[in-house]
Amino acid sequence: MTGLSYEDFYDPAYEPAASELVCEFAIEPAPEFDVVAAASRVASESSNGTWATLQVSGDVADLSATAFDAEDGRARVAYPPALFEAGNMAQILSCIAGNIMGMKAVERIRLLDCDWPASVVDGFPGPQFGTAVREEIFGAGDRPITATVPKPKVGLSTAQHAEVGYQAWTGGIDLLKDDENLTDQAFNPFADRLAESLAARDRAEEETGERKSYLVNVTADADTMLERVDAVAEAGGEYVMVDVVTAGWASVQSVRRRCERHGLAIHAHRAMHAAFDRIDDHGVSMRVLAQVARLCGVDHIHTGTADLGKLANEDTVGINEWLYADCHGLNDVLPVASGGLHPGLVPTLVDRVGTNVCVQAGGGVHGHPDGTHAGAKALRQAVDAAVDDVPLDEYADSHPELAAALDTWGSETPR
């Protein structure tokens, strides 16, 4: 038996094994602690320690997390893979982002990044499709795919919602998307909206000769979500949308398994993410949330607008690069740029994030002075101009819808 105290959880010379999950934290210690003492407590609380010195056997001690590289307000913690249940994201997060967020030993703590080893990643399926949806579903070639959300986000009747979709699709938009708080309300029931929107999609495909699809929000309790996934498949949809943070990662994993049965892709809306990631020195970064989403198996996820649009700044480019990068053989994820976009911002957006994305605009489509159909045309025209490297003003000379959008919004960023 050996004593296990906080000091045993820090090793300045530690070299993590390739099989260990390594997490990087920003730590502001409480006044009576330094960063080493705080990091030791993080490693202890998130693995097999507690406030009292424990008498433990060697086998138990082998499961201790180890903090290292603690300096300048940063520390890394290595977790042996035996701490984790294979494929259980809820359990993993309870470890690496659980009680430690409320410890008195830290004033602030933020989970910044994770280095996911194969020993952990192998328990997760990852996306079915990822960025391949651009070509496999839409045949989009080199251009970004486009999406829009009917506005107002709630309150439209089923018929109005489907008509907005039809106008957007025939104007050149690829994807109609429910907003995060539209599910199965009386003014627009889920089953009716699914049927009428897909019927409008079919008409739009016939008229335009282009593939169109619909991101219908299935978010609910887990059992209801699975029933809705089945309904989408039966109706001929290609996608479901899940509010992944509010629904919870365990339910996302359940949806991923059911979607594989039907061959459906998953669009991840990140509503509530800012409760974890907006404060720079506390919580969980959007980078980590995106990593978790990829492991759990979403095909799209919103990652911001690279400092454009109406939402707070974040590391969109860095997050997107991680979503594209190799992760022990998992499929990649298609980033979605959304939040206050309009045609005048598209060239700058594409310059910053590239073309392997989905560009989504809500008000920037439906707020067009000539309505949704013209707004959809303007967004598609802006995308085409950016891909062809033609200045928007020049492209607008022969595209009146884009010209009207530029007259209305210019290249200003909304707030």
Coordinates of C-alpha atoms in Angstrom, one line a residue:
M1 CA 0.0 0.0 0.0
T2 CA 1.2 3.5 -0.8
G3 CA -0.1 7.0 0.2
L4 CA -1.7 8.9 -2.7
S5 CA -1.8 12.7 -2.2
Y6 CA -2.1 15.7 -4.5
E7 CA 1.7 15.9 -4.9
D8 CA 1.7 12.5 -6.5
F9 CA -0.4 13.8 -9.4
Y10 CA 2.3 16.2 -10.8
D11 CA 5.5 15.2 -12.6
P12 CA 7.3 18.0 -14.3
A13 CA 9.4 15.5 -16.4
Y14 CA 6.4 13.4 -17.4
E15 CA 6.3 12.0 -21.0
P16 CA 2.8 10.9 -21.8
A17 CA 2.4 7.5 -23.5
A18 CA 0.9 7.5 -27.0
S19 CA -2.1 5.7 -25.6
E20 CA -3.0 8.5 -23.1
L21 CA -5.5 11.2 -23.7
V22 CA -3.7 14.5 -23.1
C23 CA -5.8 17.6 -22.2
E24 CA -4.5 21.1 -22.2
F25 CA -6.0 23.5 -19.6
A26 CA -5.7 27.2 -18.9
I27 CA -5.7 27.5 -15.1
E28 CA -6.0 30.6 -12.9
P29 CA -5.3 29.3 -9.4
A30 CA -7.1 30.4 -6.3
P31 CA -5.1 33.0 -4.4
E32 CA -3.5 30.5 -2.0
F33 CA -2.3 28.2 -4.8
D34 CA 0.2 28.3 -7.6
V35 CA -0.4 26.7 -11.0
V36 CA 1.4 23.5 -10.1
A37 CA -0.7 23.0 -7.0
A38 CA -3.9 23.7 -8.9
A39 CA -2.9 21.4 -11.8
S40 CA -2.1 18.6 -9.3
R41 CA -5.6 18.9 -7.9
V42 CA -7.1 18.9 -11.4
A43 CA -5.4 15.6 -12.2
S44 CA -6.4 14.1 -8.9
E45 CA -10.1 15.1 -9.0
S46 CA -10.5 14.1 -12.6
S47 CA -9.0 10.6 -12.0
N48 CA -8.6 8.7 -8.8
G49 CA -7.7 11.2 -6.0
T50 CA -9.5 13.2 -3.4
W51 CA -8.7 15.8 -0.8
A52 CA -7.5 13.3 1.7
T53 CA -4.3 11.2 1.4
L54 CA -5.4 7.7 0.4
Q55 CA -3.7 4.4 1.0
V56 CA -3.9 2.6 -2.3
S57 CA -2.6 -0.5 -4.0
G58 CA -0.2 -0.3 -7.0
D59 CA -2.9 -1.3 -9.5
V60 CA -5.1 1.6 -8.4
A61 CA -2.2 4.1 -8.5
D62 CA -1.6 3.1 -12.1
L63 CA -4.9 4.7 -13.0
S64 CA -3.8 8.2 -11.8
A65 CA -3.9 11.1 -14.2
T66 CA -0.6 13.0 -14.3
A67 CA -0.3 16.8 -14.6
F68 CA 2.8 18.2 -16.3
D69 CA 4.1 21.3 -18.1
A70 CA 2.4 23.6 -15.6
E71 CA 3.6 27.1 -16.2
D72 CA 2.4 30.5 -17.3
G73 CA -1.2 29.7 -16.5
R74 CA -1.3 26.5 -18.6
A75 CA -1.0 22.8 -17.7
R76 CA -1.4 19.5 -19.5
V77 CA -2.9 16.4 -17.9
A78 CA -2.4 12.9 -19.3
Y79 CA -5.1 10.3 -18.6
P80 CA -4.4 6.5 -19.0
P81 CA -6.9 4.9 -21.3
A82 CA -8.1 2.4 -18.7
L83 CA -9.9 5.3 -17.0
F84 CA -12.4 5.5 -19.9
E85 CA -15.3 3.3 -21.0
A86 CA -14.9 2.7 -24.7
G87 CA -17.3 4.8 -26.8
N88 CA -18.9 6.5 -23.8
M89 CA -18.5 10.3 -24.4
A90 CA -20.6 11.2 -21.4
Q91 CA -18.2 9.3 -19.1
I92 CA -15.2 10.8 -20.7
L93 CA -16.4 14.4 -20.3
S94 CA -17.4 13.7 -16.7
C95 CA -13.7 13.0 -16.2
I96 CA -11.9 15.7 -18.2
A97 CA -14.5 18.5 -17.8
G98 CA -16.5 17.5 -14.7
N99 CA -16.0 18.4 -11.1
I100 CA -12.8 20.2 -11.9
M101 CA -14.8 23.1 -13.3
G102 CA -16.1 23.9 -9.8
M103 CA -13.0 23.3 -7.7
K104 CA -12.1 25.9 -5.1
A105 CA -8.4 25.5 -6.0
V106 CA -9.1 27.3 -9.3
E107 CA -10.5 30.7 -9.9
R108 CA -11.0 29.9 -13.5
I109 CA -10.2 26.8 -15.6
R110 CA -10.7 26.2 -19.3
L111 CA -10.3 23.0 -21.3
L112 CA -8.5 24.3 -24.3
D113 CA -7.6 21.3 -26.4
C114 CA -7.4 17.5 -26.4
D115 CA -4.9 15.2 -28.1
W116 CA -7.1 12.1 -28.8
P117 CA -5.2 8.8 -28.9
A118 CA -6.3 5.8 -31.0
S119 CA -7.0 4.0 -27.8
V120 CA -9.9 6.4 -27.1
V121 CA -10.9 7.3 -30.7
D122 CA -11.3 3.6 -31.7
G123 CA -14.5 3.4 -29.5
F124 CA -16.3 6.0 -31.6
P125 CA -17.7 5.8 -35.2
G126 CA -17.0 9.3 -36.3
P127 CA -19.1 10.8 -39.2
Q128 CA -20.7 8.6 -41.9
F129 CA -20.1 11.2 -44.6
G130 CA -18.4 14.4 -43.5
T131 CA -17.2 16.7 -46.2
A132 CA -18.1 14.1 -48.8
V133 CA -21.7 15.3 -48.6
R134 CA -20.8 18.2 -50.9
E135 CA -20.2 15.9 -53.8
E136 CA -22.1 12.7 -52.9
I137 CA -25.4 14.5 -52.1
F138 CA -25.2 17.7 -54.1
G139 CA -22.5 17.3 -56.8
A140 CA -21.3 20.8 -55.7
G141 CA -17.8 20.4 -57.2
D142 CA -15.4 23.1 -55.9
R143 CA -18.0 25.5 -54.5
P144 CA -19.3 25.7 -50.9
I145 CA -22.8 24.3 -50.4
T146 CA -25.4 26.8 -49.2
A147 CA -28.1 26.7 -46.6
T148 CA -30.8 29.0 -45.2
V149 CA -33.1 29.1 -42.2
P150 CA -36.7 30.4 -42.7
K151 CA -37.1 33.7 -40.8
P152 CA -38.8 34.4 -38.4
K153 CA -37.2 31.3 -36.9
V154 CA -40.5 30.3 -35.2
G155 CA -44.1 31.3 -35.9
L156 CA -44.4 30.4 -39.5
S157 CA -47.1 27.9 -40.3
T158 CA -46.2 24.6 -42.0
A159 CA -47.4 25.9 -45.4
Q160 CA -45.4 29.2 -45.0
H161 CA -42.3 27.3 -43.9
A162 CA -42.5 24.9 -47.0
E163 CA -43.1 27.9 -49.3
V164 CA -40.0 29.7 -47.9
G165 CA -38.1 26.5 -48.6
Y166 CA -39.4 26.3 -52.1
Q167 CA -38.4 29.9 -52.9
A168 CA -35.0 29.4 -51.4
W169 CA -34.3 26.1 -53.2
T170 CA -35.4 27.4 -56.6
G171 CA -33.3 30.5 -56.1
G172 CA -30.2 28.3 -55.8
I173 CA -29.9 27.3 -52.1
D174 CA -28.9 23.7 -51.5
L175 CA -30.2 23.2 -47.9
L176 CA -33.3 24.3 -46.0
K177 CA -32.6 24.2 -42.3
D178 CA -34.9 24.4 -39.2
D179 CA -33.7 26.7 -36.6
E180 CA -32.7 25.5 -33.2
N181 CA -35.9 26.1 -31.4
L182 CA -38.3 24.7 -34.0
T183 CA -39.3 21.1 -33.3
D184 CA -42.9 20.0 -32.9
Q185 CA -44.9 23.1 -32.0
A186 CA -48.6 23.4 -32.7
F187 CA -48.2 26.2 -35.2
N188 CA -45.8 24.0 -37.3
P189 CA -46.0 20.3 -36.3
F190 CA -43.0 18.1 -37.0
A191 CA -44.8 15.4 -39.2
D192 CA -46.6 18.0 -41.3
R193 CA -43.5 20.1 -41.8
L194 CA -41.4 17.1 -42.8
A195 CA -44.0 16.0 -45.4
E196 CA -44.7 19.4 -46.9
S197 CA -41.1 20.5 -46.9
L198 CA -39.9 17.4 -48.7
A199 CA -42.7 17.8 -51.2
A200 CA -41.6 21.3 -51.9
R201 CA -38.0 20.0 -52.2
D202 CA -39.1 17.5 -54.8
R203 CA -40.8 20.2 -56.9
A204 CA -37.7 22.4 -56.6
E205 CA -35.4 19.6 -57.7
E206 CA -37.6 18.9 -60.7
E207 CA -37.6 22.6 -61.7
T208 CA -33.9 23.3 -61.2
G209 CA -32.3 20.0 -62.0
E210 CA -30.2 20.3 -58.8
R211 CA -30.2 18.2 -55.7
K212 CA -31.8 19.8 -52.7
S213 CA -32.2 18.7 -49.1
Y214 CA -33.8 19.6 -45.8
L215 CA -32.2 19.7 -42.3
V216 CA -35.2 18.9 -40.1
N217 CA -34.7 19.3 -36.4
V218 CA -35.4 16.0 -34.6
T219 CA -34.2 17.3 -31.2
A220 CA -36.3 15.9 -28.3
D221 CA -35.9 13.2 -25.7
A222 CA -33.8 10.3 -27.0
D223 CA -36.7 7.9 -27.7
T224 CA -38.6 10.6 -29.6
M225 CA -35.5 11.6 -31.6
L226 CA -35.1 8.0 -32.8
E227 CA -38.7 7.9 -33.9
R228 CA -38.2 11.1 -35.8
V229 CA -35.0 9.8 -37.5
D230 CA -37.1 6.8 -38.6
A231 CA -39.8 9.1 -40.0
V232 CA -37.2 11.2 -41.9
A233 CA -35.8 8.1 -43.5
E234 CA -39.3 6.8 -44.4
A235 CA -40.2 10.2 -46.0
G236 CA -37.1 10.2 -48.2
G237 CA -34.9 12.7 -46.4
E238 CA -31.1 12.7 -46.5
Y239 CA -30.4 14.5 -43.2
V240 CA -31.5 15.1 -39.6
M241 CA -30.5 18.1 -37.5
V242 CA -29.7 17.8 -33.8
D243 CA -29.1 20.5 -31.2
V244 CA -26.1 18.6 -30.0
V245 CA -25.2 20.5 -26.8
T246 CA -28.7 20.8 -25.4
A247 CA -29.7 17.3 -26.4
G248 CA -26.5 15.8 -24.9
W249 CA -23.7 13.7 -26.4
A250 CA -25.2 10.4 -25.2
S251 CA -28.3 11.1 -27.3
V252 CA -26.2 12.2 -30.2
Q253 CA -24.5 8.8 -30.1
S254 CA -27.9 7.1 -30.2
V255 CA -29.0 9.2 -33.2
R256 CA -25.7 8.4 -35.0
R257 CA -26.3 4.7 -34.6
R258 CA -29.9 5.0 -35.9
C259 CA -28.8 7.3 -38.8
E260 CA -26.3 4.7 -40.0
R261 CA -29.1 2.2 -40.3
H262 CA -30.9 4.6 -42.7
G263 CA -27.9 6.2 -44.4
L264 CA -28.8 9.7 -43.0
A265 CA -26.3 12.5 -42.4
I266 CA -26.3 14.5 -39.2
H267 CA -26.3 18.3 -39.1
A268 CA -25.1 19.6 -35.7
H269 CA -26.5 22.8 -34.4
R270 CA -24.4 24.1 -31.5
A271 CA -27.1 26.1 -29.6
M272 CA -25.9 26.7 -26.0
H273 CA -22.2 26.2 -26.8
A274 CA -21.5 29.7 -25.6
A275 CA -22.5 28.7 -22.1
F276 CA -19.3 26.7 -22.1
D277 CA -16.9 28.5 -24.5
R278 CA -17.7 32.3 -24.6
I279 CA -15.7 33.3 -21.5
D280 CA -12.1 33.1 -22.6
D281 CA -10.7 31.8 -19.2
H282 CA -13.3 29.3 -18.1
G283 CA -15.3 26.4 -19.4
V284 CA -14.7 24.3 -22.5
S285 CA -13.5 25.6 -25.8
M286 CA -15.4 25.4 -29.0
R287 CA -12.4 23.5 -30.4
V288 CA -13.0 20.7 -27.9
L289 CA -16.8 20.7 -28.4
A290 CA -16.1 20.3 -32.2
Q291 CA -13.7 17.4 -31.5
V292 CA -16.3 15.7 -29.3
A293 CA -18.9 16.2 -32.1
R294 CA -16.6 14.6 -34.6
L295 CA -16.0 11.5 -32.5
C296 CA -19.7 11.1 -31.8
G297 CA -20.4 11.2 -35.5
V298 CA -21.9 14.4 -36.8
D299 CA -21.3 15.3 -40.5
H300 CA -21.7 19.1 -40.3
I301 CA -21.2 21.4 -37.3
H302 CA -21.4 25.2 -37.0
T303 CA -17.9 26.6 -36.3
G304 CA -18.4 30.4 -36.7
T305 CA -17.7 32.9 -39.4
A306 CA -14.0 33.8 -38.8
D307 CA -14.8 37.1 -37.1
L308 CA -17.5 38.0 -39.6
G309 CA -21.2 37.9 -38.9
K310 CA -23.1 38.7 -35.7
L311 CA -21.6 36.1 -33.2
A312 CA -18.6 36.5 -30.9
N313 CA -15.1 35.9 -32.2
E314 CA -13.6 32.4 -32.1
D315 CA -10.9 30.4 -33.7
T316 CA -13.0 29.3 -36.7
V317 CA -10.0 28.6 -38.9
G318 CA -8.2 26.5 -36.3
I319 CA -11.3 24.5 -35.5
N320 CA -12.0 23.9 -39.2
E321 CA -8.4 22.7 -39.7
W322 CA -8.8 20.2 -36.9
L323 CA -12.1 18.9 -38.4
Y324 CA -10.4 18.3 -41.7
A325 CA -7.2 16.7 -40.2
D326 CA -6.6 13.0 -39.8
C327 CA -7.9 11.6 -36.5
H328 CA -7.0 7.9 -36.5
G329 CA -9.0 7.3 -39.7
L330 CA -12.2 9.0 -38.8
N331 CA -14.1 10.8 -41.5
D332 CA -13.8 14.5 -41.5
V333 CA -16.6 17.0 -40.7
L334 CA -18.0 19.8 -42.9
P335 CA -17.8 23.2 -41.1
V336 CA -20.8 25.4 -41.3
A337 CA -20.3 29.2 -41.4
S338 CA -23.4 30.9 -40.0
G339 CA -24.6 33.8 -38.0
G340 CA -25.2 37.2 -39.6
L341 CA -23.9 36.4 -43.0
H342 CA -25.1 38.0 -46.2
P343 CA -23.8 38.1 -49.8
G344 CA -21.4 41.0 -49.3
L345 CA -19.4 39.0 -46.7
V346 CA -19.0 35.9 -48.8
P347 CA -15.7 36.7 -50.6
T348 CA -14.0 37.5 -47.3
L349 CA -15.4 34.4 -45.7
V350 CA -14.2 32.2 -48.5
D351 CA -10.8 33.8 -48.4
R352 CA -10.5 33.0 -44.7
V353 CA -12.1 29.5 -44.5
G354 CA -11.9 28.2 -48.1
T355 CA -14.5 26.5 -50.1
N356 CA -14.9 23.1 -48.3
V357 CA -17.6 24.5 -46.1
C358 CA -21.4 25.2 -45.9
V359 CA -22.3 28.9 -46.1
Q360 CA -25.6 29.5 -44.2
A361 CA -27.5 32.8 -44.3
G362 CA -30.9 33.5 -42.7
G363 CA -31.7 37.2 -42.6
G364 CA -29.1 37.6 -45.4
V365 CA -31.4 35.7 -47.7
H366 CA -34.9 36.5 -46.5
G367 CA -34.1 40.1 -45.7
H368 CA -33.4 40.8 -49.4
P369 CA -35.5 43.7 -50.6
D370 CA -37.0 41.6 -53.3
G371 CA -37.8 38.6 -51.0
T372 CA -36.5 35.1 -50.4
H373 CA -36.2 33.9 -54.0
A374 CA -34.0 36.9 -54.9
G375 CA -32.1 36.6 -51.7
A376 CA -31.3 33.0 -52.5
K377 CA -30.1 33.9 -55.9
A378 CA -27.9 36.7 -54.5
L379 CA -26.2 34.3 -52.0
R380 CA -25.6 31.7 -54.7
Q381 CA -24.2 34.4 -57.0
A382 CA -21.9 35.7 -54.3
V383 CA -20.6 32.1 -53.7
D384 CA -20.1 31.6 -57.5
A385 CA -18.3 34.9 -57.8
A386 CA -16.0 34.1 -54.9
V387 CA -15.1 30.6 -56.2
D388 CA -14.4 32.1 -59.6
D389 CA -12.4 34.9 -58.0
V390 CA -14.5 37.6 -59.6
P391 CA -15.0 40.8 -57.6
L392 CA -18.6 41.1 -56.3
D393 CA -19.2 44.6 -57.8
E394 CA -18.1 43.3 -61.2
Y395 CA -20.3 40.1 -60.9
A396 CA -23.2 42.3 -59.8
D397 CA -23.2 44.2 -63.0
S398 CA -24.9 41.2 -64.7
H399 CA -26.7 39.8 -61.7
P400 CA -29.4 42.2 -60.4
E401 CA -30.2 40.1 -57.3
L402 CA -26.6 40.4 -56.1
A403 CA -26.6 44.1 -56.9
A404 CA -29.7 44.7 -54.8
A405 CA -28.1 42.8 -51.9
L406 CA -24.9 44.8 -52.1
D407 CA -27.0 48.1 -52.2
T408 CA -28.8 46.9 -49.1
W409 CA -26.0 45.6 -46.9
G410 CA -22.7 46.4 -48.7
S411 CA -19.9 44.5 -46.9
E412 CA -20.9 45.5 -43.4
T413 CA -20.8 43.1 -40.5
P414 CA -24.1 43.0 -38.6
R415 CA -24.3 43.1 -34.8

